[in-house]
PDB file of C-alpha atoms in Angstrom:
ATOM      1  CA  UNK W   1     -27.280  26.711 116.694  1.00 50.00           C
ATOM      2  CA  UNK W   2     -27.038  25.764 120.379  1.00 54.00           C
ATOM      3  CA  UNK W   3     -29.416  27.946 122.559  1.00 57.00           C
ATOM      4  CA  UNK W   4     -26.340  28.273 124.619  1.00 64.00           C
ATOM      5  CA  UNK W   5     -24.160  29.391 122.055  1.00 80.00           C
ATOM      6  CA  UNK W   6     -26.386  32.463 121.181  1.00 91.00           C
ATOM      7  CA  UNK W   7     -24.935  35.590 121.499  1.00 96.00           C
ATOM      8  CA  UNK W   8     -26.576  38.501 122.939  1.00 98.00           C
ATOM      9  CA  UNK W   9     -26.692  42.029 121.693  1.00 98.00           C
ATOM     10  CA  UNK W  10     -28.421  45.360 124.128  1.00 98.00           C
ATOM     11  CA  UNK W  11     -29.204  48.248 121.876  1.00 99.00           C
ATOM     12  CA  UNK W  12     -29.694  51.589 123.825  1.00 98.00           C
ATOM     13  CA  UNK W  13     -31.470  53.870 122.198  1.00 98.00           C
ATOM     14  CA  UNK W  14     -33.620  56.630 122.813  1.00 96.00           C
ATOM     15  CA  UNK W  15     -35.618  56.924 119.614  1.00 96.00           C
ATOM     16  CA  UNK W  16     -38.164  54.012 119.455  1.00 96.00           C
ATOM     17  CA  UNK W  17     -37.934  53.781 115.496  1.00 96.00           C
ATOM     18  CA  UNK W  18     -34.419  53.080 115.595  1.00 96.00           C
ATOM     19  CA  UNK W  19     -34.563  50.853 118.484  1.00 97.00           C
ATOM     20  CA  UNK W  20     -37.250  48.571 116.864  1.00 97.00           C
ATOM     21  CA  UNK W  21     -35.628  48.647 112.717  1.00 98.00           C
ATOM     22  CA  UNK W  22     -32.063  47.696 114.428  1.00 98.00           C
ATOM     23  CA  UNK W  23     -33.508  44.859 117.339  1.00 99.00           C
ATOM     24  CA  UNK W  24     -35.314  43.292 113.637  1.00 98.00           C
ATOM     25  CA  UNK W  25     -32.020  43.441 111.919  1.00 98.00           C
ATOM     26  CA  UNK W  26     -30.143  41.661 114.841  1.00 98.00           C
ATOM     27  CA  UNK W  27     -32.841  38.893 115.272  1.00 98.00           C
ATOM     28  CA  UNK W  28     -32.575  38.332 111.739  1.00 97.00           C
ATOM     29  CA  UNK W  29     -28.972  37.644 111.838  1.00 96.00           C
ATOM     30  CA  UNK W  30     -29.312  35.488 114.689  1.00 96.00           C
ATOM     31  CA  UNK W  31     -28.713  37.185 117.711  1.00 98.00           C
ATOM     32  CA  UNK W  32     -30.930  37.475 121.465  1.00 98.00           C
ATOM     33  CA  UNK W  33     -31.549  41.359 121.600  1.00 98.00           C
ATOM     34  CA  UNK W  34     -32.100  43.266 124.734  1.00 98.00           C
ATOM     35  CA  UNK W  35     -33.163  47.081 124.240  1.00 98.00           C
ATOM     36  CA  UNK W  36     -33.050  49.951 126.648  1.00 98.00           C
ATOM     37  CA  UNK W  37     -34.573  53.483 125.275  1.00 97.00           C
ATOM     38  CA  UNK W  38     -32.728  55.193 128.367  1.00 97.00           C
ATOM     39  CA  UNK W  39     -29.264  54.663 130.029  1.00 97.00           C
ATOM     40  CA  UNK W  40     -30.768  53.709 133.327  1.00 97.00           C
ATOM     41  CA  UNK W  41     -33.094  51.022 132.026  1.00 97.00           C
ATOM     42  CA  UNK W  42     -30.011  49.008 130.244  1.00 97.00           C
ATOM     43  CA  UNK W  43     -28.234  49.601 133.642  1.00 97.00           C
ATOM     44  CA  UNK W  44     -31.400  47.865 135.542  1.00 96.00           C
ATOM     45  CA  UNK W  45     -30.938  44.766 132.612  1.00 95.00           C
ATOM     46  CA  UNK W  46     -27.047  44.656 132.949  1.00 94.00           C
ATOM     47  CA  UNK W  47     -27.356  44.611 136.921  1.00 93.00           C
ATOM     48  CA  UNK W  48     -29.612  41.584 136.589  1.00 91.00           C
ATOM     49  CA  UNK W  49     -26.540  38.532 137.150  1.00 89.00           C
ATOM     50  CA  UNK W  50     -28.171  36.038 134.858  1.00 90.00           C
ATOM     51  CA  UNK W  51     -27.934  39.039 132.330  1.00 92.00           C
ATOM     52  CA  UNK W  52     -24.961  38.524 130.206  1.00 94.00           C
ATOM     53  CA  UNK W  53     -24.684  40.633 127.224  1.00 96.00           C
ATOM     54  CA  UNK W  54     -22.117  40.523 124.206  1.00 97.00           C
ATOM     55  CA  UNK W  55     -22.444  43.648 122.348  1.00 97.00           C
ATOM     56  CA  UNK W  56     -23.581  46.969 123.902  1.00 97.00           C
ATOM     57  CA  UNK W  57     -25.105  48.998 120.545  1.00 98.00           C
ATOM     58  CA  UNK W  58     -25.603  52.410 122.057  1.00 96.00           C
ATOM     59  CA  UNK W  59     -26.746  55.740 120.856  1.00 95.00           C
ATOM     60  CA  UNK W  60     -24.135  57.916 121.303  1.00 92.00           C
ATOM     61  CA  UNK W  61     -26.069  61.092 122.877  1.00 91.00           C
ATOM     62  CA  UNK W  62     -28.449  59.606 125.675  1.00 92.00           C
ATOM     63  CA  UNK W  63     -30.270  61.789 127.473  1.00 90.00           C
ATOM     64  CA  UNK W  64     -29.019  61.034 131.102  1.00 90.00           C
ATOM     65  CA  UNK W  65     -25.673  60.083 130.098  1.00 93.00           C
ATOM     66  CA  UNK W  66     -23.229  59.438 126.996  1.00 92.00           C
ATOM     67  CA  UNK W  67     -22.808  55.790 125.402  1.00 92.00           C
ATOM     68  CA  UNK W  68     -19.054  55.843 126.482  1.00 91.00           C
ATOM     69  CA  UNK W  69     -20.468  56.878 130.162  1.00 94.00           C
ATOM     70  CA  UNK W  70     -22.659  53.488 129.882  1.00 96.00           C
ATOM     71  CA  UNK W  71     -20.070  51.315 128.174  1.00 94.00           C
ATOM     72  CA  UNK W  72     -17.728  52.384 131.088  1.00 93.00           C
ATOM     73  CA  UNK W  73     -20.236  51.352 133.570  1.00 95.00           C
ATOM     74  CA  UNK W  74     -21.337  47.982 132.219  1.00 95.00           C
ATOM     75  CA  UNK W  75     -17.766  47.079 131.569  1.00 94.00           C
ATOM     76  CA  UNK W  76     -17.114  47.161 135.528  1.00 93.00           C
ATOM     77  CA  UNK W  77     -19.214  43.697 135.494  1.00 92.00           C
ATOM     78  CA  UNK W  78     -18.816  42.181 131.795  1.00 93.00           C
ATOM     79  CA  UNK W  79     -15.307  43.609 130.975  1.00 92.00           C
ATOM     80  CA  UNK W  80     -15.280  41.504 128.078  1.00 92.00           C
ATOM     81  CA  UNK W  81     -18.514  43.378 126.173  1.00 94.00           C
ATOM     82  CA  UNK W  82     -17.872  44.387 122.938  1.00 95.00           C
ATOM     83  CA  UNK W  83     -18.998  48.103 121.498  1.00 95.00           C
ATOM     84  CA  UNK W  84     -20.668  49.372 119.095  1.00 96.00           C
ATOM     85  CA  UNK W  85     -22.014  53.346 119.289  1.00 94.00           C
ATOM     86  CA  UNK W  86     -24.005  54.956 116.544  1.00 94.00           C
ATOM     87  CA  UNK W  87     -24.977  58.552 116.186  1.00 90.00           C
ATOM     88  CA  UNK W  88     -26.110  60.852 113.597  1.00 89.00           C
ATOM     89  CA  UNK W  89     -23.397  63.196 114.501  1.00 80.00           C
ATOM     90  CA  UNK W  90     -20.586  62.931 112.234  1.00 68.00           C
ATOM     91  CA  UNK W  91     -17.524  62.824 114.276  1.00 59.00           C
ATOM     92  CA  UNK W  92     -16.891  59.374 115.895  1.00 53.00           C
ATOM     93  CA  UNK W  93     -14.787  60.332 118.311  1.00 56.00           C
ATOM     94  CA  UNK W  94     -17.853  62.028 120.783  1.00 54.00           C
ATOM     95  CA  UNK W  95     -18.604  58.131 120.660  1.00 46.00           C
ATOM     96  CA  UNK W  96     -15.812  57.018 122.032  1.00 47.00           C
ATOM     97  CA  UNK W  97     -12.507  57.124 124.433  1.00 49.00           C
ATOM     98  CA  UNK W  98      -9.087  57.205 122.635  1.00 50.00           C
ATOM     99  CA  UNK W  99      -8.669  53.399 123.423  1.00 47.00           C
ATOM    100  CA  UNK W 100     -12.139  52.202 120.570  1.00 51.00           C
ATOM    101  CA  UNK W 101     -11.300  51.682 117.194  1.00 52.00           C
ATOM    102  CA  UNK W 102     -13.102  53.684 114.495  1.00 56.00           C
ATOM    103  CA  UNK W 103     -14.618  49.905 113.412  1.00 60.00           C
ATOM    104  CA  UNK W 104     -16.754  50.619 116.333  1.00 89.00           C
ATOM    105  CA  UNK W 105     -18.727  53.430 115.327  1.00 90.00           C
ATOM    106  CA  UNK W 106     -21.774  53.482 112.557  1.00 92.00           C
ATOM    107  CA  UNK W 107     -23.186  56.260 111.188  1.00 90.00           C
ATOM    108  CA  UNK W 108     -26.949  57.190 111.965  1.00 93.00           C
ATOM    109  CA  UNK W 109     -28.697  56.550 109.911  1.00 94.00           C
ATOM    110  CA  UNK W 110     -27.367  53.091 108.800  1.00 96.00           C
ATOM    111  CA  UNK W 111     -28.840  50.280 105.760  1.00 97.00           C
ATOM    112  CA  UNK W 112     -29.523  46.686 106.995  1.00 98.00           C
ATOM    113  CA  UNK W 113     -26.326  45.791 105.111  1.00 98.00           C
ATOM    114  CA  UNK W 114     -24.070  48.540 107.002  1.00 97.00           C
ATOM    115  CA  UNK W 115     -25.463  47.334 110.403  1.00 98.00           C
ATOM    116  CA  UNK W 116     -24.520  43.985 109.524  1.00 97.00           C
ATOM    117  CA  UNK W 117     -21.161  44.535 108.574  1.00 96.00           C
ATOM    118  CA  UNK W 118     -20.233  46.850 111.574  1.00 95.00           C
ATOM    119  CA  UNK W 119     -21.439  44.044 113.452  1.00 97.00           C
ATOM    120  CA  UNK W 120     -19.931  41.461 111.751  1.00 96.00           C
ATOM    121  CA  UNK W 121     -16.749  43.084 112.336  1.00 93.00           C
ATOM    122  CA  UNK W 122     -16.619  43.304 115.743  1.00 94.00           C
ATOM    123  CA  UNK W 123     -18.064  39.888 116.283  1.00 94.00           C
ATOM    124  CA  UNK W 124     -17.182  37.719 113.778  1.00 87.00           C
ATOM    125  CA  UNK W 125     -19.786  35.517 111.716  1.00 76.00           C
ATOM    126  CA  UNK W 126     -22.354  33.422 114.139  1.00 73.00           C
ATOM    127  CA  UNK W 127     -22.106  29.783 112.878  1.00 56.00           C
TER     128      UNK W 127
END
């Protein structure tokens, strides 16, 4: 694959052991992963210009702000971002504004193969 046609994924996350088991499962399918364990450190890596990301993957319940709070803000410079939150809570929609599909929520805690579907779905296959 062309180095140029990699696609880039930022997890937020504020528990370390779910940050590192997802950013392994991402690399593996072959994607560049960014990770953020707070809100404002994945608004320092989105502010950067060269920083363009694909797929926010954000804990729903962040300690300084909610994913949808974050999606909202990065989408002011890369509108065309795709989301993905995850929580342990049960009910997608504190994820999530009326205008995300339920295909962009996955349940905490997720399998390898669950990740890579949700992911799949909203990003198609990498070729």
């Amino acid at each position: 694959m062309n180095r140029q046609n990699i696609k880039t994924v930022m997890i937020v996350d504020d528990e370390t052991n779910i940050l590192l088991f997802t950013e392994e499962i991402l690399v593996e399918m072959g994607y560049r992963v960014f990770t953020a364990t707070t809100a404002e450190e994945a608004i320092n890596l989105v502010d950067n210009p060269n920083t363009k990301i694909d797929l926010l993957l954000t804990d729903v319940m962040l300690p300084e702000m909610k994913g949808y709070e974050l999606a909202q803000y990065i989408q002011k410079t890369q509108p065309n971002i795709k989301l993905l939150f995850m929580s342990a809570y049960m009910c997608p929609s504190l994820a999530r504004k009326d205008d995300l599909n339920d295909d962009a929520f996955i349940q905490k805690p997720f399998t390898p193969e669950s990740l890579e579907h949700a992911v799949i779905n909203i990003m198609g296959k990498l070729t």
